XYZ file of C-alpha atoms in Angstrom:
516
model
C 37.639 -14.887 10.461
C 38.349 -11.859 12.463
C 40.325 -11.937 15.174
C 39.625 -9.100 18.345
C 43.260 -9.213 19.624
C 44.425 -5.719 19.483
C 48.716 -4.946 18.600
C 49.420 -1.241 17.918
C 50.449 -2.215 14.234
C 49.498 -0.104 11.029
C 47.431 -2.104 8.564
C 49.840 -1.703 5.177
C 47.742 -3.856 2.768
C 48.294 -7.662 3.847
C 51.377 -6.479 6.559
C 51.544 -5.480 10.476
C 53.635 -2.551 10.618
C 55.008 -1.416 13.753
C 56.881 1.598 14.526
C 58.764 2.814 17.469
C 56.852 5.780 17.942
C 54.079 5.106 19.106
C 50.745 7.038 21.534
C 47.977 5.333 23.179
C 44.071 5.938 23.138
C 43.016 7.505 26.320
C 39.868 6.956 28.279
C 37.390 9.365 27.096
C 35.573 9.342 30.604
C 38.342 10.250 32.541
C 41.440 11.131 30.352
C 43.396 7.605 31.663
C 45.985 5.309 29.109
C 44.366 2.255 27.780
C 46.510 -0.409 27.193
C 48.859 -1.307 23.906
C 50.992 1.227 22.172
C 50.277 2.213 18.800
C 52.096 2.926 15.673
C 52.790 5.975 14.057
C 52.857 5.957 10.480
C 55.722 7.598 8.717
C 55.862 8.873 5.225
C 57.181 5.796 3.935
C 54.710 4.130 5.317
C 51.827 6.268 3.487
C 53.694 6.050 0.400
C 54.010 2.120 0.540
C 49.627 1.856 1.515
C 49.285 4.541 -1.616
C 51.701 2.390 -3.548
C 49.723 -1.053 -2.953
C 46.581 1.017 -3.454
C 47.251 1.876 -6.780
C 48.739 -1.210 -7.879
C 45.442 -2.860 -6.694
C 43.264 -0.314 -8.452
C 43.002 -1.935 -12.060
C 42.296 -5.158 -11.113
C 39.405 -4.496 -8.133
C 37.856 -1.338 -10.445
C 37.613 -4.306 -13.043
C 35.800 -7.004 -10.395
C 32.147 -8.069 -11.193
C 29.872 -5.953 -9.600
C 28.439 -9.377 -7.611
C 31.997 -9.653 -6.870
C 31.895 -6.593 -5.208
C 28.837 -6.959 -3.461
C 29.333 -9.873 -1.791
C 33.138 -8.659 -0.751
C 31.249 -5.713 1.170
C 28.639 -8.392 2.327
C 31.401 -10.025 3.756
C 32.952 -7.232 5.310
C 29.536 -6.969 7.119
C 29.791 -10.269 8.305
C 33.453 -10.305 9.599
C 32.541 -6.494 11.697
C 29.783 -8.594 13.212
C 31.910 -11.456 14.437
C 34.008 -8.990 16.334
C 31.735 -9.216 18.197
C 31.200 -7.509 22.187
C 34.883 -6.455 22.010
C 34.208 -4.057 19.205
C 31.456 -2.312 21.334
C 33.796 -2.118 24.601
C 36.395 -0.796 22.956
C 34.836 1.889 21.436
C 32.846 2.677 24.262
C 36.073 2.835 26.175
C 37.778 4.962 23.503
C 34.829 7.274 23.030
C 32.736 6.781 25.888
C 29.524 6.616 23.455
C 27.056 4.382 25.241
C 26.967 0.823 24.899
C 23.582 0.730 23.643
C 24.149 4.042 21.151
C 27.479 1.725 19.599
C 24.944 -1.292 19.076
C 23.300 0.587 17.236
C 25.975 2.338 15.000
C 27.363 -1.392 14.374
C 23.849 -2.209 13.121
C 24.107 1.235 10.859
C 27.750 0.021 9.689
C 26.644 -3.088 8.661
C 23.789 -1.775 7.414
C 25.355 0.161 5.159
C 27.748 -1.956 3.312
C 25.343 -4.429 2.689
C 23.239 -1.224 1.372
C 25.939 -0.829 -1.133
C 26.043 -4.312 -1.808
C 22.732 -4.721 -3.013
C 22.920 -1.695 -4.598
C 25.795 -3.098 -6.831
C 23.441 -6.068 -7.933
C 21.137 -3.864 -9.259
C 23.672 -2.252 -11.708
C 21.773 1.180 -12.085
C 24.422 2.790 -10.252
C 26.958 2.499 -13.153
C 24.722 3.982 -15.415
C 25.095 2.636 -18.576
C 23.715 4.995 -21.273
C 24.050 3.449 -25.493
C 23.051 5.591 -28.352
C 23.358 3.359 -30.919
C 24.984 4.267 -34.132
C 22.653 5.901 -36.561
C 24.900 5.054 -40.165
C 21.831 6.521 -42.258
C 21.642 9.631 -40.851
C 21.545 12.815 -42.970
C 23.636 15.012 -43.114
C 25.714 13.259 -41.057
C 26.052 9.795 -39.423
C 26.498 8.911 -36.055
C 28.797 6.191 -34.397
C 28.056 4.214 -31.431
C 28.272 6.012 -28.636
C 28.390 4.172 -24.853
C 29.014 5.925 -21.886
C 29.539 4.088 -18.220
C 30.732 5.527 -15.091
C 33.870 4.088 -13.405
C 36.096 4.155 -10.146
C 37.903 7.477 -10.017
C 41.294 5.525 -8.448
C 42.155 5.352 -4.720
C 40.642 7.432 -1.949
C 41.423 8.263 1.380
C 39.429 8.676 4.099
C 39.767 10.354 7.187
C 37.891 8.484 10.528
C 35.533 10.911 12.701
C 35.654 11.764 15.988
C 31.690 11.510 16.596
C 31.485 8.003 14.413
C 33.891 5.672 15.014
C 31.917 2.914 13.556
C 29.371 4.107 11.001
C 32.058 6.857 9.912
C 35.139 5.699 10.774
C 37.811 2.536 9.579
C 34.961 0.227 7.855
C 32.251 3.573 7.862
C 30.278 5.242 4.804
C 32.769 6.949 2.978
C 35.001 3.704 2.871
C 31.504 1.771 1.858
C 30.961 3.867 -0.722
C 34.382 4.173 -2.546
C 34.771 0.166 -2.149
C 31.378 -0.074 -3.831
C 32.744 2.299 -6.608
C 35.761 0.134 -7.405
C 38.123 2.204 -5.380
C 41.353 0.815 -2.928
C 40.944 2.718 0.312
C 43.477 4.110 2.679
C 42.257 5.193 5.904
C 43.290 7.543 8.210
C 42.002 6.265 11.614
C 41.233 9.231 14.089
C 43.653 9.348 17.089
C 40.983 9.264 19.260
C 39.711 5.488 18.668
C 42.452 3.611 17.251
C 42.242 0.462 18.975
C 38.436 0.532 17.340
C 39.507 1.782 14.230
C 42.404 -1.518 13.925
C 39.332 -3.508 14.691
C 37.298 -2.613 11.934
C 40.357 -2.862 9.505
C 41.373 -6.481 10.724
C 37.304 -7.363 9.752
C 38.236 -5.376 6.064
C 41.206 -7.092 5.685
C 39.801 -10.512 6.785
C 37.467 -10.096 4.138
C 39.834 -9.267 1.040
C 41.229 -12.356 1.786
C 38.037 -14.744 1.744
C 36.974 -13.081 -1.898
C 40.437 -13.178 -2.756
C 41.305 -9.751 -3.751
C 44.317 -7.591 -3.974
C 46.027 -6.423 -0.388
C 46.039 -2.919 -1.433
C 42.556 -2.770 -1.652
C 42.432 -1.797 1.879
C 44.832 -0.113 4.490
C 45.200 1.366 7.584
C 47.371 4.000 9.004
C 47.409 6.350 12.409
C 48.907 8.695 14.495
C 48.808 11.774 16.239
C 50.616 14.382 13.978
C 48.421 16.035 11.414
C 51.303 15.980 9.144
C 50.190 11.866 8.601
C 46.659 13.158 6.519
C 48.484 16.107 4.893
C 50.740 13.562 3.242
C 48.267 11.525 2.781
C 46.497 13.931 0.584
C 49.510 14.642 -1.312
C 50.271 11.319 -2.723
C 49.926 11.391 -6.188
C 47.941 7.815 -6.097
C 45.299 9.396 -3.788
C 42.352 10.408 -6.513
C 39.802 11.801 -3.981
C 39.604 12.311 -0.379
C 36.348 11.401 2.216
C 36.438 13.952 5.417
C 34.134 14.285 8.691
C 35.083 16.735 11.077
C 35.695 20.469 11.895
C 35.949 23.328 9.031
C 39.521 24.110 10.048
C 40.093 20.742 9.172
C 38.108 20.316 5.956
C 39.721 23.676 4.526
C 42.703 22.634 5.433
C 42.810 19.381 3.270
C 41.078 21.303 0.426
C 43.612 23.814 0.228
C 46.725 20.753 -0.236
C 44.501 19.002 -2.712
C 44.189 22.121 -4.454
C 47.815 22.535 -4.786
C 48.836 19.039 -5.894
C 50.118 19.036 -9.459
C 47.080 16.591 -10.502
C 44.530 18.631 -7.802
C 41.648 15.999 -6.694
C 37.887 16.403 -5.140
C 37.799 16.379 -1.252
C 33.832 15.841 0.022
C 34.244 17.040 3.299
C 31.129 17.429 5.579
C 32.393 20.395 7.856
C 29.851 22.772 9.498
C 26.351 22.894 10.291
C 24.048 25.100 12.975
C 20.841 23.275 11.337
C 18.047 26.147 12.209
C 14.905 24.866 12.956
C 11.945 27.260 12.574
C 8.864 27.096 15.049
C 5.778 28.347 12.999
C 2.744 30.436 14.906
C 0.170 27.293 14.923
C 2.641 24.852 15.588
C 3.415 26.886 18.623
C 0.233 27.858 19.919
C -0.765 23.849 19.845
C 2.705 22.719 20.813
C 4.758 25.110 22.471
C 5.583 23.140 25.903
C 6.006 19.856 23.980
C 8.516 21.404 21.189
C 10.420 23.211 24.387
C 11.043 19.659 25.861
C 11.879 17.481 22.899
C 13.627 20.601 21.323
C 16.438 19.654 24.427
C 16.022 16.046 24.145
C 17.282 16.407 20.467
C 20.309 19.308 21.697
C 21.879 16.573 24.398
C 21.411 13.515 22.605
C 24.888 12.428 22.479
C 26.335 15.392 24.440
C 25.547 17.023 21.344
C 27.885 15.588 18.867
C 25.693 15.262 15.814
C 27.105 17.002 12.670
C 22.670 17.639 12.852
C 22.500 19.272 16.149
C 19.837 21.516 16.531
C 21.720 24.572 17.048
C 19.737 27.441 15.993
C 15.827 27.912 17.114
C 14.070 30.608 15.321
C 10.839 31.813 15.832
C 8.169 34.501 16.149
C 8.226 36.250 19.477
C 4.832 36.450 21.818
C 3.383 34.207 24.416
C 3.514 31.057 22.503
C 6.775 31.522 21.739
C 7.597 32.439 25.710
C 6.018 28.681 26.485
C 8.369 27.328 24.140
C 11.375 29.342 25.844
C 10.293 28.533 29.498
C 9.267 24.409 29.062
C 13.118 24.372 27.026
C 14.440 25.998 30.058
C 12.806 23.646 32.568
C 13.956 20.551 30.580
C 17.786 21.631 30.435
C 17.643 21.560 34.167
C 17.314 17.446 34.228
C 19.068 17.153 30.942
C 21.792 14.680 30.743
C 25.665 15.693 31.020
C 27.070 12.644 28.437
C 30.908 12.219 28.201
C 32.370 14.234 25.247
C 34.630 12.283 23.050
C 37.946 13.888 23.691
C 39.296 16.388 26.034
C 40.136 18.185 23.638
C 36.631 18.417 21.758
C 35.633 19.183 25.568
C 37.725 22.282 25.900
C 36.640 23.375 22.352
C 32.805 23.044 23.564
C 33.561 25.170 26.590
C 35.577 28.000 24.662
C 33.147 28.221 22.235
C 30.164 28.675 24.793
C 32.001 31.461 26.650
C 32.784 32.625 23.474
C 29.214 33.243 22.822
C 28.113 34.450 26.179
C 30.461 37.430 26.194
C 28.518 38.759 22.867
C 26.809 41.539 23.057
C 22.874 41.492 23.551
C 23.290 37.480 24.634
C 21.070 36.442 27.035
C 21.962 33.101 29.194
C 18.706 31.387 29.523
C 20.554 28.131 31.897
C 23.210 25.480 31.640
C 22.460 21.825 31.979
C 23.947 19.875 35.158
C 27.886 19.816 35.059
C 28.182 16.286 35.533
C 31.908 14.696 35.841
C 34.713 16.521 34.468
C 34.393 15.186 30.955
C 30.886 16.030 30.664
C 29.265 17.868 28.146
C 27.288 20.896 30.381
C 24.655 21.695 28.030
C 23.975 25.748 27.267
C 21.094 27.540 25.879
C 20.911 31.090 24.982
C 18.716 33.564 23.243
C 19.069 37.201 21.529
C 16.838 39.395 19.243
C 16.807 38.845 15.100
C 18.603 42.397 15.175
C 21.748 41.368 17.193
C 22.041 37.991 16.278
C 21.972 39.479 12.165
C 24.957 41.877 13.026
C 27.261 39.577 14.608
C 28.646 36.440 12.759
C 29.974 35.094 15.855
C 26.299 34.085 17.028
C 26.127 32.108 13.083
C 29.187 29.565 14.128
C 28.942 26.129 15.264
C 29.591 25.016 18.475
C 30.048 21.380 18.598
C 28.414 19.842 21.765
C 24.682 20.625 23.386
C 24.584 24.684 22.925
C 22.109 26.102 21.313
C 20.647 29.866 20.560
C 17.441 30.731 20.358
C 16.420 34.333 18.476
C 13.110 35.515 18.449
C 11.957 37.402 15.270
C 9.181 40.204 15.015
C 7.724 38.409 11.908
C 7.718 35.874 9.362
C 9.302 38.367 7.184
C 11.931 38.505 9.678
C 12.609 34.774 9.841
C 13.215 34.473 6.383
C 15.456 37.424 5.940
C 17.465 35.777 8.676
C 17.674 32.566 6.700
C 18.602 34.682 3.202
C 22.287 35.503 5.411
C 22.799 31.999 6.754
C 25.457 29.908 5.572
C 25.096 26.609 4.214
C 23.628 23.348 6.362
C 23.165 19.938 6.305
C 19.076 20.373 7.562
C 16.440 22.808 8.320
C 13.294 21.881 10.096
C 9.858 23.428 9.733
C 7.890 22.917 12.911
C 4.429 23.323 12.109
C 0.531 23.060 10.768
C -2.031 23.033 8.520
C -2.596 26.899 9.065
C 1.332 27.228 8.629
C 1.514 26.150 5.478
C 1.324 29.639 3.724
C 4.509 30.406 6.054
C 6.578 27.516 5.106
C 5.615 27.853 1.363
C 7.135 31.490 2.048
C 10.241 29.661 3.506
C 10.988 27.073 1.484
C 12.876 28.854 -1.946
C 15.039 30.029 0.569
C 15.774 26.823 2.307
C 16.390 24.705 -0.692
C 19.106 26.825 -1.606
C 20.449 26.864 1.931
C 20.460 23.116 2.776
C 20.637 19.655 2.062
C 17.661 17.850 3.843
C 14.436 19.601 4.856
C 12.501 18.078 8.100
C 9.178 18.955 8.887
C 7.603 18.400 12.307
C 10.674 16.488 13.815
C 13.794 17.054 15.162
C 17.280 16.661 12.971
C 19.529 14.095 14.964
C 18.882 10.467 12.815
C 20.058 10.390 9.684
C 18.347 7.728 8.073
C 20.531 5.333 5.936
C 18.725 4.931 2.591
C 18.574 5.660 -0.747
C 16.799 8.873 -0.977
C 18.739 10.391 2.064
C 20.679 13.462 1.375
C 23.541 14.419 4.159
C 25.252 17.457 2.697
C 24.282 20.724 1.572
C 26.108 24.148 0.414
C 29.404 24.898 1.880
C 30.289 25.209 4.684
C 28.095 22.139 5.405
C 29.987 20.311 2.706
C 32.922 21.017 0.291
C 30.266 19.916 -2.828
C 27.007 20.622 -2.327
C 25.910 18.124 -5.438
C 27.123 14.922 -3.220
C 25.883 12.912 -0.071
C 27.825 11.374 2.338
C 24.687 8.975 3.522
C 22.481 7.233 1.202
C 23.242 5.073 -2.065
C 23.785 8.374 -3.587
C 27.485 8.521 -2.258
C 28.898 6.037 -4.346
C 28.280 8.995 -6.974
C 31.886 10.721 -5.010
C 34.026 8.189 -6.158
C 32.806 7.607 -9.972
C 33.866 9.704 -13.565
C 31.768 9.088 -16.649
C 33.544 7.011 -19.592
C 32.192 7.844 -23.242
C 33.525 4.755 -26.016
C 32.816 5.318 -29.402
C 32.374 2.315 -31.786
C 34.593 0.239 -29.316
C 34.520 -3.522 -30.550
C 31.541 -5.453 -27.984
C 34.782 -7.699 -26.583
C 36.484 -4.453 -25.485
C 33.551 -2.513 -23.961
C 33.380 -3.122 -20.129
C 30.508 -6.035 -19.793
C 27.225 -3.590 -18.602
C 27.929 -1.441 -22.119
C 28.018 -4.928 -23.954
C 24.421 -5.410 -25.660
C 21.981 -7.283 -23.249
C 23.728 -6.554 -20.505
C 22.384 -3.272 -19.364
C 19.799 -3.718 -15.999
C 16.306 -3.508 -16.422
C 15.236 -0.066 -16.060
């Protein structure tokens, strides 16, 4: 089993690695040293976890799938033996509440055993036979099989907002285990006591189903040189990202240049505009103005699905809305942010905003301590905010802008410039249907989930789920980084033609394909 005894050491397959440079995780409520020293990870290090990786890639990509399944169950089991520890640490590393971490240990586990029972099924390799047609005239056909199969090893960078459900043991690593695919992690600075946690409950479980070391390890450290060499090993064959679009771009562009270039799916970006139609307002407008700010603190705003753009058609109705969102930012909650740092970012970008031209503050949220998020709400016209890019960028915490439009017309001209996002959300009803109809060509080109009559924050974990959308919500807009659908990332097709049955991999083999 598990064990919740923190060292400092890298995770380098089966082997404790320490190093003599070292950092420490800080307190995120008040900036303080927690206790042990961790490792830094040089480049020999990296090399040797891409090294065990690869030599573990043939023989877990060849595994059973019910081998697989009940590996991830079993990671499941051995993150929820950890037991309280897990949760303090991470709340003490990101200062997430207790009860919020519960929860995202519940959506971790949740998760992998998603995968895992999506493994027994056997769809998700999708076996496809066109049997050989000898007869046919003018020409014959030969058997033709195609299955897909694990792309190689992946790495995966932790995020700052997740460090459970996206982090050391999260859904990117979930999904390239369930694909057949040795995982090297890249824990984020900010949680690495959490994130050795998680890959002591990984590595606990290779061992009970008796698999190769390389198929998991874990590696840390400050420097951002640590994922750029990452990135570059020539055993990495794809690369799982959460976190800013600096970041993201920057990864792209060194997978790019690699002599063999490989995929990264990095979720980046998002504003998520959420339109408030007439009728919806006239019924609703006090009620949308106070959940509206419910949904924009929820987590000091740290949602890759914060609500971060309201539009809407200006009159009375949409004054109510304004003035009941105003009054509920005056009681809203200050949470702690994650990091200073993501703190500081947060409070550039919201000056950075409210020195544009033809802003209007409408009120900031109560300051709370000094590593509290001080949620900000502001509104401008449809003309200014369609001139100035600026007003179109995310800011990642509990700010929010709010333009009002002349017309529908309006509105959906506004959403023809927007970039790509993760969600859109169509407040509205029955007599706003026309609208939305109006709306929607334009929004399934823009995003990657549409919500209607609910706020984005929750991203159900399920199979239909879609979390992605057009850049620069995501890197690939065809992929999800939620939902069974991710596995998808980290698998190629494989065509054999008239390969002997004893040679085929066993769901191509006749009688073996799942029931469809």
């Amino acid at each position: 089993m598990t064990t919740t005894s923190l060292t400092g050491a890298l995770l380098i397959g089966a082997r404790d690695v320490t190093r003599d440079t070292t950092f420490v995780a800080r307190r995120a409520v008040d900036g303080s040293a927690l206790d042990i020293a961790f490792s830094c990870a040089t480049p020999d290090d990296i090399r040797n976890a891409c090294a065990l990786a690869d030599a573990a890639f043939d023989t877990y990509r060849h595994t059973s799938l019910s081998a697989r399944a009940t590996f991830l169950d079993a990671v499941a089991t051995e993150i929820e033996a950890l037991g309280e520890p897990l949760i303090e640490r991470a709340h003490a590393e990101s200062g997430l509440p207790v009860a919020r971490l519960t929860g995202e240990r519940g959506r971790t586990m949740g998760q992998l055993r998603m995968f895992a029972s999506l493994l027994r099924e056997g769809r998700c390799m999708d076996p496809r036979i066109d049997p050989a047609l000898p007869d046919r005239k003018p020409m014959s056909r030969p058997d033709l099989r195609q299955i897909r199969m694990a792309v190689g090893p992946v790495a995966v960078f932790g995020a700052s907002n997740f460090p459970l459900a996206f982090s050391a043991a999260g859904g990117d690593t979930a999904s390239a285990l369930a694909a057949g695919c040795p995982v090297v992690v890249r824990a984020h600075p900010a949680h690495p006591g959490t994130s050795e946690l998680m890959g002591r409950a990984i590595r606990a479980a290779i061992t009970r189903c008796t698999l190769p070391e390389g198929v998991f390890s874990l590696i840390g450290g400050p420097d951002y040189a640590i994922g750029a060499t990452l990135v570059q090993d020539p055993a990495i064959m794809a690369v799982g990202y959460t976190g800013s679009r600096q970041g993201g771009l920057a990864l792209g562009k060194i997978a790019a240049a690699r002599p063999v270039p490989v995929p990264v799916y990095a979720e980046m970006s998002s504003i998520n505009p959420v339109y408030l139609l007439p009728a919806a307002l006239k019924a609703d407008a006090e009620t949308l103005g106070a959940s509206f700010v419910v949904s924009l603190t929820m987590g000091a705003g740290q949602f890759c699905t914060n609500p971060g753009l309201i539009l809407g058609v200006a009159g009375p109705d949409f004054d109510r809305f304004v003035a009941a969102a105003k009054a509920a930012l005056e009681t809203a909650p200050a949470p702690t942010m994650l990091t200073s740092g993501i703190r500081s970012a947060y409070e550039a970008g919201v000056e950075r905003l409210a020195a544009r031209p033809g802003i209007r503050a409408l009120g900031r949220g109560p300051r709370g301590e000094d590593s509290a998020c001080q949620a900000a709400l502001f509104e401008t016209d449809a003309t200014t905010f369609a001139a100035d890019p600026v007003m179109k960028e995310e800011i990642f915490g509990s700010c929010s802008l709010i333009v009002a439009c002349p017309d529908i017309a309006t509105l959906r001209t506004l959403t023809e410039a927007l970039e790509g996002q993760l969600t859109a959300t169509l407040h509205m009803k029955e007599a706003d249907l026309e609208d939305a109809r109006g709306l929607l060509p334009v929004l399934e080109r823009k995003v990657g989930r549409i919500l209607a009559n609910a706020w984005p924050t929750g991203v159900e974990v399920c199979s239909a789920m879609v979390h992605g959308g057009p850049f620069p919500a995501t890197s690939d807009p065809r992929t999800t980084s939620v939902g069974t659908g991710a596995i998808e990332r980290f698998l190629r097709p494989v065509c054999y033609q008239d390969i002997p049955q004893a040679l085929l991999p066993v769901g191509l083999r006749d009688g073996n394909q799942p029931p469809a």
